[in-house]
Amino acid sequence: MNLDAALKTYIVESREMLQEMEDILLRIEGMTDQTESLNSIFRAAHTIKGSAGLFGLDGIVGFTHHVETLLDQCRSGDTPITEKLVALLLQCSDHIGRLIDDLETGIEALSPELQQQGNQLIAQLQQIYSPAPAKTPTPAQPEKSSSKPVSPDRPTHSELWHISLRFGLDSLRDGMDPLSFLRYLGTLGEINRIQLIDHHIPDFDKMDPESCYLGFELSYQSDADQNAIEEVFEFIRQDSHVCVLPPHADLDDFARLIGELPENDEDLVNLLVQCGSLSSAEADTLKAPPAVTDETVTTPPPETPSAINKPETIPQAQNTAPPTASRVSSETQSIRVDADKLDHLINLVGELVIAGAGASLNAANNGDTELLESMSTLTRLVEEVRDSALQLRMVQIGGTFNRFHRVVRDVSKELNKDIKLVITGADTELDKTVVEKIGDPLMHLVRNSIDHGIEPPETRVAAGKPATGTVQLNAYHDSGSIVIEISDDGGGLNRERILAKAIRSGLVSAEQPPDDAELFKLIFEPGFSTAEAVSNLSGRGVGMDVVKRNITALRGSVEVDSEAGKGTVFQIRLPLTLAIIDGFMVGVGQSSFVVPLDIVIECIELTNHISAADSDRDYLDLRGEVLPYVRLRDMFAISGKPPERESVVVVNYAGVKAGLVVDRLMGEFQTVIKPLGKIFSHLKGISGSSILGNGDVALIIDVPGLIQQITALENTAYALPKQTMH
């Protein structure tokens, strides 16, 4: 049993349940029927508390118990859902998240600040709910009746609960510590007496140290209801034997319990007496053989077995009964895999792709037809393995988008603005690594839209707009990339203020002001801010440049478009994956380059070559369309003379077309992306490298960067097309 692994799983699952709670809380106010949503929130809180009890995390158990109590009153209708209550429950969710963060970092003792926050939240919770008075369960009116029929004719004397436990063999392997359940019972009441059942521990040479052979019979004093006590064991109920009998349970219930257990009847009766759950007289009644009557002769005997006729039961077989088919089906729908293992798999697939390319090259050089055919089949299978492995890393961006409901709610209230968040394209998939790294840039852009973009309600109404502003998050696929748009219907960027700031900073000339597109890009410059006042949200000019830098590090780009009075749109383009791509390989001199295949439109021959001095501004007429192109030989200063016949690879990125002039076309190529070292980070036009089958290194062209350079040249100079292609 690996408790560290089990605890890690608990941390991950608890965060997922906290996110589920937050998502529901943000929507629940507008729901007409809140019953199912409240049940979902309650289940999430209860599961977090119950699992924490298994690990002895008393701080999480204690705090979550108060949250659970309030949620239970909400479920019963005693406490209505209000905006104030939702805000409090969101704060409680945040506090539980901080407790789990401390757990993950290994902090055992609560900091005074966190302890004070917890106490303040508990006080607010207690002001809303009224703790239920302690009550003593009676046999006639338990909160939840026993699953067995109860006869009022033979109630037992004990005023205590009786709990019978037989843990399944796999309990320890599943991360369930039997003592944790006993500790958790201590949070609801007090264990009066306990008897250990260890008869089934095999001889030492036959014992499996990872199997659980233990059981318990215990008497228990608690004011909790039967439902609360039984929920302590909900995580082991499927594979273990659990029976909870209320105070003054009928003697027939104990008879049925004895019949269900594998131990000897007389020994069990004696154990129940030692627990205090049965008196000696009650035990004698159970031991006595049933009286023979006409009814017992003509009617099949009841299901209560006696010590004489009960067949011997093998405990191991009973505890490891196979689950039902439906349960197996539900459990195999998905599995949780450690991210490091998945990354290792992707790396191995990448090496497999490289090795396959080398084997195919050797087969071609040897001219072995049969080997080439076999390698063709192998290559196809490797491609399928690659695609399947990459698909494992793809996740929907909706999980990231949904986190911003809370941000919009909290920040808009802080700024006294009324803002709604609209999400589209939540099912768009991209690489998990990209999702993890795009969260912070998105957070800054959303907060920037709320703070600077959306106007106050009175300003919007005066301008003829709805008082409620809108921030929209949208995602979609385009040309092998994922596009994420953050838009608002606010006042837009203030062009005059940006221009004035840029002139004062020396970024632009007052005599030759740039167009709107170039001017708006200046907001991504370090320290550039036009905010009149600095707030705790923004205004210091230290955010937008970090946004651009983080997106660029992901081989992406960010653009901004704005219209005065209409709003602003930030558009982020990112690669779908950072691991393996389909590439189109080209050659220039002795060098090889890879262009991402998704953005390649076509390849054409560059005829009537003209060696122009100003080659960076070459254009050609592509069937009536003016197409700028750049020569990779000149871009990367590759020595040697170009061949008589050159080719142009036409690419399209973000709606902009351009041509890349190369010496030769080498065909499609599975490209395993290898990042460049820091020493090469200054290189422009290169986004990574890849190893070829012959061991050579090919550089991956940074097409977005090249197109940006071409666009910049277009904005500074205009030239007539130099060639015509048909």
PDB file of N, CA and C in Angstrom, residues 518-570:
ATOM      1  N   GLU A 518      -0.490  48.877 -35.670  1.00  0.00           N
ATOM      2  CA  GLU A 518       0.851  49.010 -35.110  1.00  0.00           C
ATOM      3  C   GLU A 518       0.822  49.770 -33.794  1.00  0.00           C
ATOM      4  N   LEU A 519      -0.058  50.754 -33.692  1.00  0.00           N
ATOM      5  CA  LEU A 519      -0.133  51.550 -32.464  1.00  0.00           C
ATOM      6  C   LEU A 519      -0.620  50.704 -31.295  1.00  0.00           C
ATOM      7  N   PHE A 520      -1.638  49.886 -31.536  1.00  0.00           N
ATOM      8  CA  PHE A 520      -2.192  49.084 -30.448  1.00  0.00           C
ATOM      9  C   PHE A 520      -1.211  48.020 -29.963  1.00  0.00           C
ATOM     10  N   LYS A 521      -0.276  47.609 -30.830  1.00  0.00           N
ATOM     11  CA  LYS A 521       0.722  46.629 -30.401  1.00  0.00           C
ATOM     12  C   LYS A 521       1.641  47.180 -29.317  1.00  0.00           C
ATOM     13  N   LEU A 522       1.695  48.501 -29.202  1.00  0.00           N
ATOM     14  CA  LEU A 522       2.593  49.111 -28.218  1.00  0.00           C
ATOM     15  C   LEU A 522       2.167  48.814 -26.783  1.00  0.00           C
ATOM     16  N   ILE A 523       0.908  48.418 -26.576  1.00  0.00           N
ATOM     17  CA  ILE A 523       0.476  48.134 -25.200  1.00  0.00           C
ATOM     18  C   ILE A 523       1.199  46.909 -24.639  1.00  0.00           C
ATOM     19  N   PHE A 524       1.853  46.135 -25.517  1.00  0.00           N
ATOM     20  CA  PHE A 524       2.609  44.976 -25.055  1.00  0.00           C
ATOM     21  C   PHE A 524       4.058  45.322 -24.724  1.00  0.00           C
ATOM     22  N   GLU A 525       4.438  46.610 -24.869  1.00  0.00           N
ATOM     23  CA  GLU A 525       5.799  47.020 -24.529  1.00  0.00           C
ATOM     24  C   GLU A 525       5.958  47.075 -23.005  1.00  0.00           C
ATOM     25  N   PRO A 526       7.137  46.722 -22.491  1.00  0.00           N
ATOM     26  CA  PRO A 526       7.353  46.755 -21.039  1.00  0.00           C
ATOM     27  C   PRO A 526       7.117  48.150 -20.463  1.00  0.00           C
ATOM     28  N   GLY A 527       6.367  48.184 -19.365  1.00  0.00           N
ATOM     29  CA  GLY A 527       6.129  49.436 -18.665  1.00  0.00           C
ATOM     30  C   GLY A 527       5.145  50.362 -19.327  1.00  0.00           C
ATOM     31  N   PHE A 528       4.516  49.935 -20.411  1.00  0.00           N
ATOM     32  CA  PHE A 528       3.597  50.818 -21.132  1.00  0.00           C
ATOM     33  C   PHE A 528       2.213  50.723 -20.504  1.00  0.00           C
ATOM     34  N   SER A 529       1.699  51.826 -20.000  1.00  0.00           N
ATOM     35  CA  SER A 529       0.360  51.870 -19.420  1.00  0.00           C
ATOM     36  C   SER A 529      -0.203  53.263 -19.585  1.00  0.00           C
ATOM     37  N   THR A 530      -1.488  53.337 -19.932  1.00  0.00           N
ATOM     38  CA  THR A 530      -2.162  54.632 -20.062  1.00  0.00           C
ATOM     39  C   THR A 530      -3.164  54.839 -18.939  1.00  0.00           C
ATOM     40  N   ALA A 531      -3.163  53.947 -17.934  1.00  0.00           N
ATOM     41  CA  ALA A 531      -4.117  54.083 -16.834  1.00  0.00           C
ATOM     42  C   ALA A 531      -3.837  55.366 -16.063  1.00  0.00           C
ATOM     43  N   GLU A 532      -4.907  56.091 -15.739  1.00  0.00           N
ATOM     44  CA  GLU A 532      -4.753  57.345 -15.009  1.00  0.00           C
ATOM     45  C   GLU A 532      -4.494  57.098 -13.533  1.00  0.00           C
ATOM     46  N   ALA A 533      -4.928  55.951 -13.044  1.00  0.00           N
ATOM     47  CA  ALA A 533      -4.724  55.627 -11.633  1.00  0.00           C
ATOM     48  C   ALA A 533      -4.318  54.167 -11.522  1.00  0.00           C
ATOM     49  N   VAL A 534      -3.467  53.887 -10.545  1.00  0.00           N
ATOM     50  CA  VAL A 534      -3.016  52.526 -10.307  1.00  0.00           C
ATOM     51  C   VAL A 534      -3.958  51.865  -9.310  1.00  0.00           C
ATOM     52  N   SER A 535      -4.483  50.697  -9.675  1.00  0.00           N
ATOM     53  CA  SER A 535      -5.356  49.951  -8.775  1.00  0.00           C
ATOM     54  C   SER A 535      -4.678  48.645  -8.407  1.00  0.00           C
ATOM     55  N   ASN A 536      -5.358  47.886  -7.523  1.00  0.00           N
ATOM     56  CA  ASN A 536      -4.785  46.587  -7.172  1.00  0.00           C
ATOM     57  C   ASN A 536      -4.988  45.558  -8.269  1.00  0.00           C
ATOM     58  N   LEU A 537      -5.645  45.965  -9.358  1.00  0.00           N
ATOM     59  CA  LEU A 537      -5.856  45.065 -10.489  1.00  0.00           C
ATOM     60  C   LEU A 537      -4.861  45.310 -11.603  1.00  0.00           C
ATOM     61  N   SER A 538      -4.611  46.575 -11.915  1.00  0.00           N
ATOM     62  CA  SER A 538      -3.760  46.890 -13.058  1.00  0.00           C
ATOM     63  C   SER A 538      -3.359  48.343 -12.986  1.00  0.00           C
ATOM     64  N   GLY A 539      -2.606  48.757 -14.019  1.00  0.00           N
ATOM     65  CA  GLY A 539      -2.240  50.160 -14.118  1.00  0.00           C
ATOM     66  C   GLY A 539      -0.771  50.436 -13.971  1.00  0.00           C
ATOM     67  N   ARG A 540       0.033  49.416 -13.664  1.00  0.00           N
ATOM     68  CA  ARG A 540       1.465  49.638 -13.469  1.00  0.00           C
ATOM     69  C   ARG A 540       2.274  49.349 -14.724  1.00  0.00           C
ATOM     70  N   GLY A 541       1.647  48.784 -15.747  1.00  0.00           N
ATOM     71  CA  GLY A 541       2.347  48.518 -16.999  1.00  0.00           C
ATOM     72  C   GLY A 541       3.309  47.364 -16.929  1.00  0.00           C
ATOM     73  N   VAL A 542       3.065  46.441 -16.019  1.00  0.00           N
ATOM     74  CA  VAL A 542       3.977  45.304 -15.872  1.00  0.00           C
ATOM     75  C   VAL A 542       3.280  43.992 -16.213  1.00  0.00           C
ATOM     76  N   GLY A 543       2.161  44.063 -16.924  1.00  0.00           N
ATOM     77  CA  GLY A 543       1.418  42.841 -17.184  1.00  0.00           C
ATOM     78  C   GLY A 543       1.358  42.427 -18.629  1.00  0.00           C
ATOM     79  N   MET A 544       1.079  43.373 -19.534  1.00  0.00           N
ATOM     80  CA  MET A 544       0.858  43.005 -20.929  1.00  0.00           C
ATOM     81  C   MET A 544       2.129  42.488 -21.595  1.00  0.00           C
ATOM     82  N   ASP A 545       3.276  43.023 -21.219  1.00  0.00           N
ATOM     83  CA  ASP A 545       4.516  42.512 -21.800  1.00  0.00           C
ATOM     84  C   ASP A 545       4.788  41.085 -21.336  1.00  0.00           C
ATOM     85  N   VAL A 546       4.400  40.776 -20.086  1.00  0.00           N
ATOM     86  CA  VAL A 546       4.558  39.407 -19.588  1.00  0.00           C
ATOM     87  C   VAL A 546       3.608  38.468 -20.329  1.00  0.00           C
ATOM     88  N   VAL A 547       2.401  38.956 -20.625  1.00  0.00           N
ATOM     89  CA  VAL A 547       1.449  38.162 -21.400  1.00  0.00           C
ATOM     90  C   VAL A 547       2.060  37.774 -22.741  1.00  0.00           C
ATOM     91  N   LYS A 548       2.605  38.762 -23.444  1.00  0.00           N
ATOM     92  CA  LYS A 548       3.189  38.481 -24.757  1.00  0.00           C
ATOM     93  C   LYS A 548       4.394  37.556 -24.637  1.00  0.00           C
ATOM     94  N   ARG A 549       5.223  37.763 -23.622  1.00  0.00           N
ATOM     95  CA  ARG A 549       6.410  36.933 -23.468  1.00  0.00           C
ATOM     96  C   ARG A 549       6.027  35.475 -23.189  1.00  0.00           C
ATOM     97  N   ASN A 550       5.015  35.263 -22.344  1.00  0.00           N
ATOM     98  CA  ASN A 550       4.590  33.895 -22.037  1.00  0.00           C
ATOM     99  C   ASN A 550       3.980  33.205 -23.252  1.00  0.00           C
ATOM    100  N   ILE A 551       3.223  33.955 -24.033  1.00  0.00           N
ATOM    101  CA  ILE A 551       2.609  33.367 -25.225  1.00  0.00           C
ATOM    102  C   ILE A 551       3.666  33.069 -26.279  1.00  0.00           C
ATOM    103  N   THR A 552       4.635  33.954 -26.418  1.00  0.00           N
ATOM    104  CA  THR A 552       5.725  33.721 -27.369  1.00  0.00           C
ATOM    105  C   THR A 552       6.531  32.485 -26.979  1.00  0.00           C
ATOM    106  N   ALA A 553       6.694  32.267 -25.666  1.00  0.00           N
ATOM    107  CA  ALA A 553       7.424  31.087 -25.202  1.00  0.00           C
ATOM    108  C   ALA A 553       6.711  29.792 -25.582  1.00  0.00           C
ATOM    109  N   LEU A 554       5.421  29.871 -25.832  1.00  0.00           N
ATOM    110  CA  LEU A 554       4.651  28.709 -26.271  1.00  0.00           C
ATOM    111  C   LEU A 554       4.588  28.604 -27.787  1.00  0.00           C
ATOM    112  N   ARG A 555       5.451  29.357 -28.480  1.00  0.00           N
ATOM    113  CA  ARG A 555       5.462  29.420 -29.938  1.00  0.00           C
ATOM    114  C   ARG A 555       4.142  29.973 -30.473  1.00  0.00           C
ATOM    115  N   GLY A 556       3.567  30.914 -29.740  1.00  0.00           N
ATOM    116  CA  GLY A 556       2.312  31.515 -30.156  1.00  0.00           C
ATOM    117  C   GLY A 556       2.459  32.995 -30.402  1.00  0.00           C
ATOM    118  N   SER A 557       1.353  33.636 -30.710  1.00  0.00           N
ATOM    119  CA  SER A 557       1.337  35.073 -30.971  1.00  0.00           C
ATOM    120  C   SER A 557       0.061  35.662 -30.396  1.00  0.00           C
ATOM    121  N   VAL A 558       0.079  36.961 -30.152  1.00  0.00           N
ATOM    122  CA  VAL A 558      -1.091  37.660 -29.637  1.00  0.00           C
ATOM    123  C   VAL A 558      -1.279  38.941 -30.431  1.00  0.00           C
ATOM    124  N   GLU A 559      -2.503  39.196 -30.833  1.00  0.00           N
ATOM    125  CA  GLU A 559      -2.856  40.399 -31.579  1.00  0.00           C
ATOM    126  C   GLU A 559      -3.997  41.096 -30.856  1.00  0.00           C
ATOM    127  N   VAL A 560      -4.127  42.391 -31.092  1.00  0.00           N
ATOM    128  CA  VAL A 560      -5.205  43.157 -30.476  1.00  0.00           C
ATOM    129  C   VAL A 560      -5.886  44.000 -31.542  1.00  0.00           C
ATOM    130  N   ASP A 561      -7.189  44.071 -31.468  1.00  0.00           N
ATOM    131  CA  ASP A 561      -7.983  44.905 -32.367  1.00  0.00           C
ATOM    132  C   ASP A 561      -9.020  45.624 -31.520  1.00  0.00           C
ATOM    133  N   SER A 562      -9.239  46.892 -31.808  1.00  0.00           N
ATOM    134  CA  SER A 562     -10.153  47.674 -30.981  1.00  0.00           C
ATOM    135  C   SER A 562     -10.858  48.717 -31.820  1.00  0.00           C
ATOM    136  N   GLU A 563     -12.082  49.022 -31.406  1.00  0.00           N
ATOM    137  CA  GLU A 563     -12.861  50.069 -32.054  1.00  0.00           C
ATOM    138  C   GLU A 563     -13.477  50.934 -30.966  1.00  0.00           C
ATOM    139  N   ALA A 564     -13.272  52.222 -31.069  1.00  0.00           N
ATOM    140  CA  ALA A 564     -13.754  53.145 -30.044  1.00  0.00           C
ATOM    141  C   ALA A 564     -15.262  52.995 -29.858  1.00  0.00           C
ATOM    142  N   GLY A 565     -15.652  52.827 -28.611  1.00  0.00           N
ATOM    143  CA  GLY A 565     -17.064  52.710 -28.279  1.00  0.00           C
ATOM    144  C   GLY A 565     -17.657  51.347 -28.511  1.00  0.00           C
ATOM    145  N   LYS A 566     -16.935  50.456 -29.185  1.00  0.00           N
ATOM    146  CA  LYS A 566     -17.473  49.128 -29.511  1.00  0.00           C
ATOM    147  C   LYS A 566     -16.827  48.014 -28.682  1.00  0.00           C
ATOM    148  N   GLY A 567     -15.551  48.165 -28.346  1.00  0.00           N
ATOM    149  CA  GLY A 567     -14.905  47.133 -27.558  1.00  0.00           C
ATOM    150  C   GLY A 567     -13.549  46.741 -28.106  1.00  0.00           C
ATOM    151  N   THR A 568     -12.960  45.728 -27.485  1.00  0.00           N
ATOM    152  CA  THR A 568     -11.604  45.282 -27.806  1.00  0.00           C
ATOM    153  C   THR A 568     -11.582  43.764 -27.911  1.00  0.00           C
ATOM    154  N   VAL A 569     -10.754  43.267 -28.821  1.00  0.00           N
ATOM    155  CA  VAL A 569     -10.587  41.822 -29.000  1.00  0.00           C
ATOM    156  C   VAL A 569      -9.100  41.493 -28.943  1.00  0.00           C
ATOM    157  N   PHE A 570      -8.722  40.603 -28.029  1.00  0.00           N
ATOM    158  CA  PHE A 570      -7.371  40.047 -27.996  1.00  0.00           C
ATOM    159  C   PHE A 570      -7.441  38.658 -28.612  1.00  0.00           C
TER     160      PHE A 570
END
